[in-house]
Amino acid sequence: MKPFAIARSWLLGLSLVLGLELPAWAGCGFPRGEGKTFFSLQPEVYQPRTRFDQKGRLQQALSEYGETRLNLFTETGLSDQLTLNLNTSYVFIENRFASGADTVTQRNQGLRDLELGLRHTWGEGDPFFSAQLTALIPPGYATENTPLPLGYGVFGYDFSLGAAANVELGSLPAFFDSCLTFRDYLGYPGDRLKANLTLGADLTPELQAILALDGDFTLGNGAPLLFGDLAVQDPNYDSLKLSGQLNWRLEGGLTLGLGGFQFLTGRNTNAGGGFTGYVWLSY
């Protein structure tokens, strides 16, 4: 069995905030705006067949792992500076591996952690700066007595700092968004440092392209979750992921998107890539 990387999804939307037309991005640096609400439903499929070993070398996976995720994200502007958001996923996971002459198949499904965050934004635009505190709330599933747990099963928090701005990419309207996050679980998992860098551009008034680079790095103070003598979750891993997506803006605040991601480098985690879709509604 091997640890798996949780592919972090970055969720998009359209809004009018503070009198400015902000880019289609609900990331880290931009405010939502008082009375504005954004809703996202995002399916994602990830079936890696390679992994990064302890020294970051690419090799064949030790088992056939697959994860199908349905992510739900919503946020609303409490004021022009305060944004409340909620993020969670329902996942189906499967792991298949050889044990002697037999093939063992493990399956599990359910909710991942609820992430409830409050973001404060400073600035009148170009750039915006933000800070967010997010509570990580486990749904209550057992983790210590299952060979394929859905999460760490402990409370935690994120503290994030962000910066964002509307820019131009040649003659195209574009935006920049960045985020640096410290994650602390109040239990066995180790502390982590996460970073995101995102650039988006309007190819046409209806079509938008976005590229994002996500880093996830352990701080070296975690211990694995054991099932008997077997480590079923190991928080001691690093990864660097490149994502891309195309968004099609429709009438009534509706956006449809299609994208994919690829892990570029890593250590002690799955490699490969996957694909995702998006349905966003802003009002």
mmCIF file of C-alpha atoms in Angstrom:
data_model
loop_
_atom_site.group_PDB
_atom_site.id
_atom_site.type_symbol
_atom_site.label_atom_id
_atom_site.label_comp_id
_atom_site.label_asym_id
_atom_site.label_seq_id
_atom_site.Cartn_x
_atom_site.Cartn_y
_atom_site.Cartn_z
ATOM 1 C CA MET A 1 0.000 0.000 0.000
ATOM 2 C CA LYS A 2 1.150 3.537 -0.639
ATOM 3 C CA PRO A 3 0.188 7.040 0.449
ATOM 4 C CA PHE A 4 -1.848 9.076 -1.969
ATOM 5 C CA ALA A 5 -1.739 12.719 -2.818
ATOM 6 C CA ILE A 6 -4.954 14.675 -2.414
ATOM 7 C CA ALA A 7 -5.300 16.695 -5.548
ATOM 8 C CA ARG A 8 -6.221 20.107 -4.555
ATOM 9 C CA SER A 9 -8.907 21.721 -6.764
ATOM 10 C CA TRP A 10 -8.992 25.541 -7.437
ATOM 11 C CA LEU A 11 -12.525 26.755 -8.095
ATOM 12 C CA LEU A 12 -13.651 29.414 -10.539
ATOM 13 C CA GLY A 13 -16.506 31.908 -10.860
ATOM 14 C CA LEU A 14 -17.695 35.237 -12.247
ATOM 15 C CA SER A 15 -18.602 38.262 -10.128
ATOM 16 C CA LEU A 16 -18.876 42.034 -9.935
ATOM 17 C CA VAL A 17 -17.147 43.242 -6.793
ATOM 18 C CA LEU A 18 -16.451 46.764 -5.564
ATOM 19 C CA GLY A 19 -17.573 48.045 -8.961
ATOM 20 C CA LEU A 20 -14.773 46.138 -10.736
ATOM 21 C CA GLU A 21 -15.239 43.127 -12.989
ATOM 22 C CA LEU A 22 -13.016 40.555 -11.337
ATOM 23 C CA PRO A 23 -11.582 37.571 -13.256
ATOM 24 C CA ALA A 24 -13.202 34.123 -13.224
ATOM 25 C CA TRP A 25 -11.381 32.945 -10.141
ATOM 26 C CA ALA A 26 -12.477 32.252 -6.577
ATOM 27 C CA GLY A 27 -8.936 31.694 -5.349
ATOM 28 C CA CYS A 28 -7.036 33.291 -2.502
ATOM 29 C CA GLY A 29 -6.530 36.988 -3.162
ATOM 30 C CA PHE A 30 -9.799 38.370 -4.542
ATOM 31 C CA PRO A 31 -12.847 39.402 -2.478
ATOM 32 C CA ARG A 32 -16.318 38.167 -3.348
ATOM 33 C CA GLY A 33 -18.165 41.408 -2.532
ATOM 34 C CA GLU A 34 -21.096 42.089 -0.244
ATOM 35 C CA GLY A 35 -24.188 40.068 -1.135
ATOM 36 C CA LYS A 36 -22.436 38.168 -3.954
ATOM 37 C CA THR A 37 -22.561 34.353 -3.912
ATOM 38 C CA PHE A 38 -20.637 31.739 -5.847
ATOM 39 C CA PHE A 39 -21.418 28.012 -6.177
ATOM 40 C CA SER A 40 -19.285 25.307 -7.791
ATOM 41 C CA LEU A 41 -19.825 21.614 -8.493
ATOM 42 C CA GLN A 42 -16.722 19.853 -9.777
ATOM 43 C CA PRO A 43 -16.190 16.167 -10.684
ATOM 44 C CA GLU A 44 -12.598 14.901 -10.833
ATOM 45 C CA VAL A 45 -11.015 11.574 -11.852
ATOM 46 C CA TYR A 46 -7.503 10.487 -10.835
ATOM 47 C CA GLN A 47 -6.067 7.033 -11.611
ATOM 48 C CA PRO A 48 -2.258 7.146 -11.250
ATOM 49 C CA ARG A 49 -0.144 4.230 -12.440
ATOM 50 C CA THR A 50 3.216 5.720 -11.432
ATOM 51 C CA ARG A 51 4.576 7.182 -8.210
ATOM 52 C CA PHE A 52 7.524 9.156 -6.843
ATOM 53 C CA ASP A 53 9.705 7.252 -4.381
ATOM 54 C CA GLN A 54 11.402 8.655 -1.264
ATOM 55 C CA LYS A 55 14.122 10.266 -3.406
ATOM 56 C CA GLY A 56 11.718 11.685 -5.983
ATOM 57 C CA ARG A 57 12.424 9.074 -8.654
ATOM 58 C CA LEU A 58 9.543 8.037 -10.909
ATOM 59 C CA GLN A 59 8.583 4.353 -10.740
ATOM 60 C CA GLN A 60 5.645 2.033 -11.302
ATOM 61 C CA ALA A 61 2.924 2.262 -8.673
ATOM 62 C CA LEU A 62 2.768 -0.498 -6.073
ATOM 63 C CA SER A 63 -0.961 -0.890 -6.617
ATOM 64 C CA GLU A 64 -3.783 0.283 -8.874
ATOM 65 C CA TYR A 65 -5.271 3.245 -7.069
ATOM 66 C CA GLY A 66 -8.246 5.269 -8.295
ATOM 67 C CA GLU A 67 -10.156 8.233 -6.914
ATOM 68 C CA THR A 68 -13.328 9.830 -8.233
ATOM 69 C CA ARG A 69 -14.286 13.031 -6.481
ATOM 70 C CA LEU A 70 -17.304 15.326 -6.522
ATOM 71 C CA ASN A 71 -16.272 18.629 -5.015
ATOM 72 C CA LEU A 72 -18.716 21.197 -3.645
ATOM 73 C CA PHE A 73 -17.583 24.762 -3.001
ATOM 74 C CA THR A 74 -19.570 27.842 -2.138
ATOM 75 C CA GLU A 75 -18.721 31.303 -0.869
ATOM 76 C CA THR A 76 -20.614 34.466 -0.113
ATOM 77 C CA GLY A 77 -19.593 38.038 0.575
ATOM 78 C CA LEU A 78 -20.517 39.125 4.081
ATOM 79 C CA SER A 79 -19.153 42.563 3.200
ATOM 80 C CA ASP A 80 -16.869 44.046 0.560
ATOM 81 C CA GLN A 81 -13.896 42.847 2.624
ATOM 82 C CA LEU A 82 -15.164 39.655 4.333
ATOM 83 C CA THR A 83 -15.847 36.420 2.425
ATOM 84 C CA LEU A 84 -17.217 33.221 4.004
ATOM 85 C CA ASN A 85 -16.546 29.949 2.167
ATOM 86 C CA LEU A 86 -17.243 26.233 2.516
ATOM 87 C CA ASN A 87 -15.457 23.438 0.701
ATOM 88 C CA THR A 88 -15.924 19.645 0.834
ATOM 89 C CA SER A 89 -15.823 16.576 -1.404
ATOM 90 C CA TYR A 90 -17.611 13.259 -1.689
ATOM 91 C CA VAL A 91 -15.099 10.670 -2.873
ATOM 92 C CA PHE A 92 -15.047 7.107 -4.175
ATOM 93 C CA ILE A 93 -11.653 5.449 -3.697
ATOM 94 C CA GLU A 94 -10.414 2.022 -4.735
ATOM 95 C CA ASN A 95 -7.089 0.256 -4.322
ATOM 96 C CA ARG A 96 -6.208 -3.061 -6.007
ATOM 97 C CA PHE A 97 -2.993 -5.003 -5.406
ATOM 98 C CA ALA A 98 -1.562 -8.500 -5.631
ATOM 99 C CA SER A 99 -1.190 -10.575 -2.475
ATOM 100 C CA GLY A 100 0.478 -13.839 -3.366
ATOM 101 C CA ALA A 101 -1.669 -15.525 -5.991
ATOM 102 C CA ASP A 102 -4.711 -13.414 -5.096
ATOM 103 C CA THR A 103 -5.801 -9.886 -6.033
ATOM 104 C CA VAL A 104 -7.078 -7.786 -3.136
ATOM 105 C CA THR A 105 -9.541 -4.961 -3.866
ATOM 106 C CA GLN A 106 -10.303 -2.328 -1.240
ATOM 107 C CA ARG A 107 -13.035 0.301 -1.590
ATOM 108 C CA ASN A 108 -14.352 3.195 0.459
ATOM 109 C CA GLN A 109 -16.549 6.243 -0.082
ATOM 110 C CA GLY A 110 -17.816 9.251 1.830
ATOM 111 C CA LEU A 111 -17.240 12.889 2.690
ATOM 112 C CA ARG A 112 -13.790 14.364 3.093
ATOM 113 C CA ASP A 113 -13.080 17.095 5.651
ATOM 114 C CA LEU A 114 -15.327 20.147 5.744
ATOM 115 C CA GLU A 115 -13.252 23.300 5.224
ATOM 116 C CA LEU A 116 -14.944 26.402 6.624
ATOM 117 C CA GLY A 117 -13.033 29.610 5.964
ATOM 118 C CA LEU A 118 -13.267 33.356 6.567
ATOM 119 C CA ARG A 119 -11.193 35.639 4.302
ATOM 120 C CA HIS A 120 -10.445 39.333 4.818
ATOM 121 C CA THR A 121 -9.284 41.368 1.828
ATOM 122 C CA TRP A 122 -7.439 44.695 1.776
ATOM 123 C CA GLY A 123 -7.038 47.134 -1.101
ATOM 124 C CA GLU A 124 -9.157 48.812 -3.734
ATOM 125 C CA GLY A 125 -8.003 46.441 -6.465
ATOM 126 C CA ASP A 126 -4.880 45.782 -8.528
ATOM 127 C CA PRO A 127 -3.543 44.526 -6.244
ATOM 128 C CA PHE A 128 -5.703 42.979 -3.549
ATOM 129 C CA PHE A 129 -4.161 41.399 -0.437
ATOM 130 C CA SER A 130 -5.895 38.884 1.799
ATOM 131 C CA ALA A 131 -5.629 36.684 4.888
ATOM 132 C CA GLN A 132 -7.823 33.664 5.550
ATOM 133 C CA LEU A 133 -8.347 31.329 8.504
ATOM 134 C CA THR A 134 -9.924 27.956 7.677
ATOM 135 C CA ALA A 135 -11.188 25.291 10.073
ATOM 136 C CA LEU A 136 -10.648 21.671 8.958
ATOM 137 C CA ILE A 137 -13.532 19.603 10.349
ATOM 138 C CA PRO A 138 -13.480 15.786 9.969
ATOM 139 C CA PRO A 139 -16.843 14.155 9.153
ATOM 140 C CA GLY A 140 -16.371 11.555 11.898
ATOM 141 C CA TYR A 141 -15.338 8.443 9.967
ATOM 142 C CA ALA A 142 -13.004 5.946 11.582
ATOM 143 C CA THR A 143 -9.427 6.126 10.333
ATOM 144 C CA GLU A 144 -7.447 3.858 12.661
ATOM 145 C CA ASN A 145 -9.353 0.650 11.879
ATOM 146 C CA THR A 146 -9.661 0.802 8.097
ATOM 147 C CA PRO A 147 -7.068 -0.050 5.424
ATOM 148 C CA LEU A 148 -8.368 2.701 3.101
ATOM 149 C CA PRO A 149 -9.260 5.747 5.241
ATOM 150 C CA LEU A 150 -10.967 8.818 3.779
ATOM 151 C CA GLY A 151 -8.847 11.327 5.659
ATOM 152 C CA TYR A 152 -6.784 11.932 8.764
ATOM 153 C CA GLY A 153 -9.843 12.075 11.032
ATOM 154 C CA VAL A 154 -8.584 14.973 13.182
ATOM 155 C CA PHE A 155 -9.345 18.676 13.418
ATOM 156 C CA GLY A 156 -6.968 21.231 11.979
ATOM 157 C CA TYR A 157 -6.669 24.704 10.514
ATOM 158 C CA ASP A 158 -5.190 26.613 7.580
ATOM 159 C CA PHE A 159 -3.771 30.113 7.717
ATOM 160 C CA SER A 160 -3.364 31.649 4.251
ATOM 161 C CA LEU A 161 -1.950 34.871 2.819
ATOM 162 C CA GLY A 162 -2.889 35.905 -0.711
ATOM 163 C CA ALA A 163 -2.205 38.537 -3.344
ATOM 164 C CA ALA A 164 -4.122 39.069 -6.588
ATOM 165 C CA ALA A 165 -4.445 41.622 -9.368
ATOM 166 C CA ASN A 166 -6.009 42.278 -12.748
ATOM 167 C CA VAL A 167 -3.245 42.519 -15.375
ATOM 168 C CA GLU A 168 -2.772 42.344 -19.130
ATOM 169 C CA LEU A 169 -1.141 39.518 -21.060
ATOM 170 C CA GLY A 170 -0.166 41.230 -24.272
ATOM 171 C CA SER A 171 -3.477 42.673 -25.463
ATOM 172 C CA LEU A 172 -5.575 40.169 -23.461
ATOM 173 C CA PRO A 173 -7.318 40.970 -20.166
ATOM 174 C CA ALA A 174 -5.775 38.702 -17.551
ATOM 175 C CA PHE A 175 -5.391 38.151 -13.832
ATOM 176 C CA PHE A 176 -2.808 36.948 -11.344
ATOM 177 C CA ASP A 177 -3.557 35.144 -8.086
ATOM 178 C CA SER A 178 -1.192 33.702 -5.478
ATOM 179 C CA CYS A 179 -1.534 32.031 -2.104
ATOM 180 C CA LEU A 180 0.733 30.732 0.655
ATOM 181 C CA THR A 181 -0.852 28.456 3.282
ATOM 182 C CA PHE A 182 0.357 26.945 6.543
ATOM 183 C CA ARG A 183 -1.639 23.833 7.537
ATOM 184 C CA ASP A 184 -1.641 22.407 11.053
ATOM 185 C CA TYR A 185 -3.544 19.269 12.048
ATOM 186 C CA LEU A 186 -4.318 18.869 15.753
ATOM 187 C CA GLY A 187 -3.250 15.234 15.740
ATOM 188 C CA TYR A 188 -0.785 12.824 14.175
ATOM 189 C CA PRO A 189 -0.429 14.333 10.657
ATOM 190 C CA GLY A 190 2.530 16.634 10.144
ATOM 191 C CA ASP A 191 2.388 20.351 9.439
ATOM 192 C CA ARG A 192 2.441 21.387 5.784
ATOM 193 C CA LEU A 193 3.207 24.400 3.633
ATOM 194 C CA LYS A 194 1.133 24.894 0.475
ATOM 195 C CA ALA A 195 1.670 27.413 -2.306
ATOM 196 C CA ASN A 196 -0.322 28.366 -5.401
ATOM 197 C CA LEU A 197 0.503 30.567 -8.374
ATOM 198 C CA THR A 198 -2.233 31.159 -10.972
ATOM 199 C CA LEU A 199 -2.415 33.097 -14.230
ATOM 200 C CA GLY A 200 -5.586 33.439 -16.326
ATOM 201 C CA ALA A 201 -6.423 35.260 -19.547
ATOM 202 C CA ASP A 202 -9.575 35.983 -21.565
ATOM 203 C CA LEU A 203 -9.003 34.564 -25.045
ATOM 204 C CA THR A 204 -12.422 35.914 -26.067
ATOM 205 C CA PRO A 205 -15.204 37.551 -24.032
ATOM 206 C CA GLU A 206 -16.688 34.053 -23.546
ATOM 207 C CA LEU A 207 -13.568 31.846 -23.371
ATOM 208 C CA GLN A 208 -10.994 31.958 -20.599
ATOM 209 C CA ALA A 209 -7.786 29.933 -20.117
ATOM 210 C CA ILE A 210 -6.130 29.371 -16.735
ATOM 211 C CA LEU A 211 -2.818 27.811 -15.695
ATOM 212 C CA ALA A 212 -2.000 27.043 -12.057
ATOM 213 C CA LEU A 213 1.034 25.692 -10.235
ATOM 214 C CA ASP A 214 0.435 24.088 -6.821
ATOM 215 C CA GLY A 215 3.098 23.017 -4.341
ATOM 216 C CA ASP A 216 2.471 20.892 -1.244
ATOM 217 C CA PHE A 217 5.437 20.389 1.099
ATOM 218 C CA THR A 218 5.794 18.586 4.407
ATOM 219 C CA LEU A 219 7.596 20.286 7.286
ATOM 220 C CA GLY A 220 9.012 16.965 8.474
ATOM 221 C CA ASN A 221 7.207 16.553 11.784
ATOM 222 C CA GLY A 222 4.547 13.968 10.906
ATOM 223 C CA ALA A 223 4.118 10.242 11.526
ATOM 224 C CA PRO A 224 2.220 7.690 9.396
ATOM 225 C CA LEU A 225 -1.188 6.270 10.268
ATOM 226 C CA LEU A 226 -0.825 2.523 10.755
ATOM 227 C CA PHE A 227 -3.194 -0.375 10.046
ATOM 228 C CA GLY A 228 -1.511 -3.083 12.034
ATOM 229 C CA ASP A 229 2.125 -2.837 10.952
ATOM 230 C CA LEU A 230 1.228 -1.266 7.594
ATOM 231 C CA ALA A 231 1.335 2.474 6.902
ATOM 232 C CA VAL A 232 -1.951 3.349 5.165
ATOM 233 C CA GLN A 233 -1.447 7.137 5.275
ATOM 234 C CA ASP A 234 1.897 8.898 5.398
ATOM 235 C CA PRO A 235 1.898 12.725 5.689
ATOM 236 C CA ASN A 236 5.611 12.850 4.839
ATOM 237 C CA TYR A 237 5.358 13.648 1.124
ATOM 238 C CA ASP A 238 5.912 16.557 -1.280
ATOM 239 C CA SER A 239 4.372 17.333 -4.671
ATOM 240 C CA LEU A 240 4.338 19.961 -7.410
ATOM 241 C CA LYS A 241 1.299 19.987 -9.718
ATOM 242 C CA LEU A 242 0.518 21.848 -12.939
ATOM 243 C CA SER A 243 -3.151 22.422 -13.816
ATOM 244 C CA GLY A 244 -4.869 23.897 -16.842
ATOM 245 C CA GLN A 245 -8.491 24.633 -17.699
ATOM 246 C CA LEU A 246 -10.721 26.294 -20.254
ATOM 247 C CA ASN A 247 -13.897 28.057 -19.130
ATOM 248 C CA TRP A 248 -16.914 28.917 -21.277
ATOM 249 C CA ARG A 249 -19.041 31.773 -19.922
ATOM 250 C CA LEU A 250 -22.769 31.529 -20.503
ATOM 251 C CA GLU A 251 -25.631 33.858 -19.646
ATOM 252 C CA GLY A 252 -27.052 34.252 -16.155
ATOM 253 C CA GLY A 253 -23.738 33.928 -14.296
ATOM 254 C CA LEU A 254 -23.206 30.320 -15.441
ATOM 255 C CA THR A 255 -19.760 29.018 -16.408
ATOM 256 C CA LEU A 256 -18.791 25.570 -17.731
ATOM 257 C CA GLY A 257 -15.210 24.370 -17.594
ATOM 258 C CA LEU A 258 -12.989 21.448 -18.521
ATOM 259 C CA GLY A 259 -9.453 20.900 -17.282
ATOM 260 C CA GLY A 260 -6.669 18.538 -16.340
ATOM 261 C CA PHE A 261 -3.665 18.288 -14.051
ATOM 262 C CA GLN A 262 -0.262 16.603 -13.991
ATOM 263 C CA PHE A 263 2.138 16.079 -11.094
ATOM 264 C CA LEU A 264 5.535 17.371 -12.251
ATOM 265 C CA THR A 265 7.703 16.291 -9.322
ATOM 266 C CA GLY A 266 7.179 14.720 -5.944
ATOM 267 C CA ARG A 267 8.465 12.544 -3.146
ATOM 268 C CA ASN A 268 6.762 9.562 -1.499
ATOM 269 C CA THR A 269 3.483 10.127 -3.366
ATOM 270 C CA ASN A 270 1.494 9.242 -6.448
ATOM 271 C CA ALA A 271 2.445 10.718 -9.800
ATOM 272 C CA GLY A 272 0.546 10.938 -13.105
ATOM 273 C CA GLY A 273 -2.423 13.176 -13.745
ATOM 274 C CA GLY A 274 -6.170 13.361 -14.164
ATOM 275 C CA PHE A 275 -9.015 15.418 -15.544
ATOM 276 C CA THR A 276 -11.845 17.484 -14.139
ATOM 277 C CA GLY A 277 -14.945 19.434 -15.118
ATOM 278 C CA TYR A 278 -16.671 22.466 -13.644
ATOM 279 C CA VAL A 279 -20.132 23.965 -13.276
ATOM 280 C CA TRP A 280 -20.091 27.411 -11.622
ATOM 281 C CA LEU A 281 -22.903 29.780 -10.814
ATOM 282 C CA SER A 282 -22.446 33.370 -9.633
ATOM 283 C CA TYR A 283 -25.227 35.674 -8.525
#
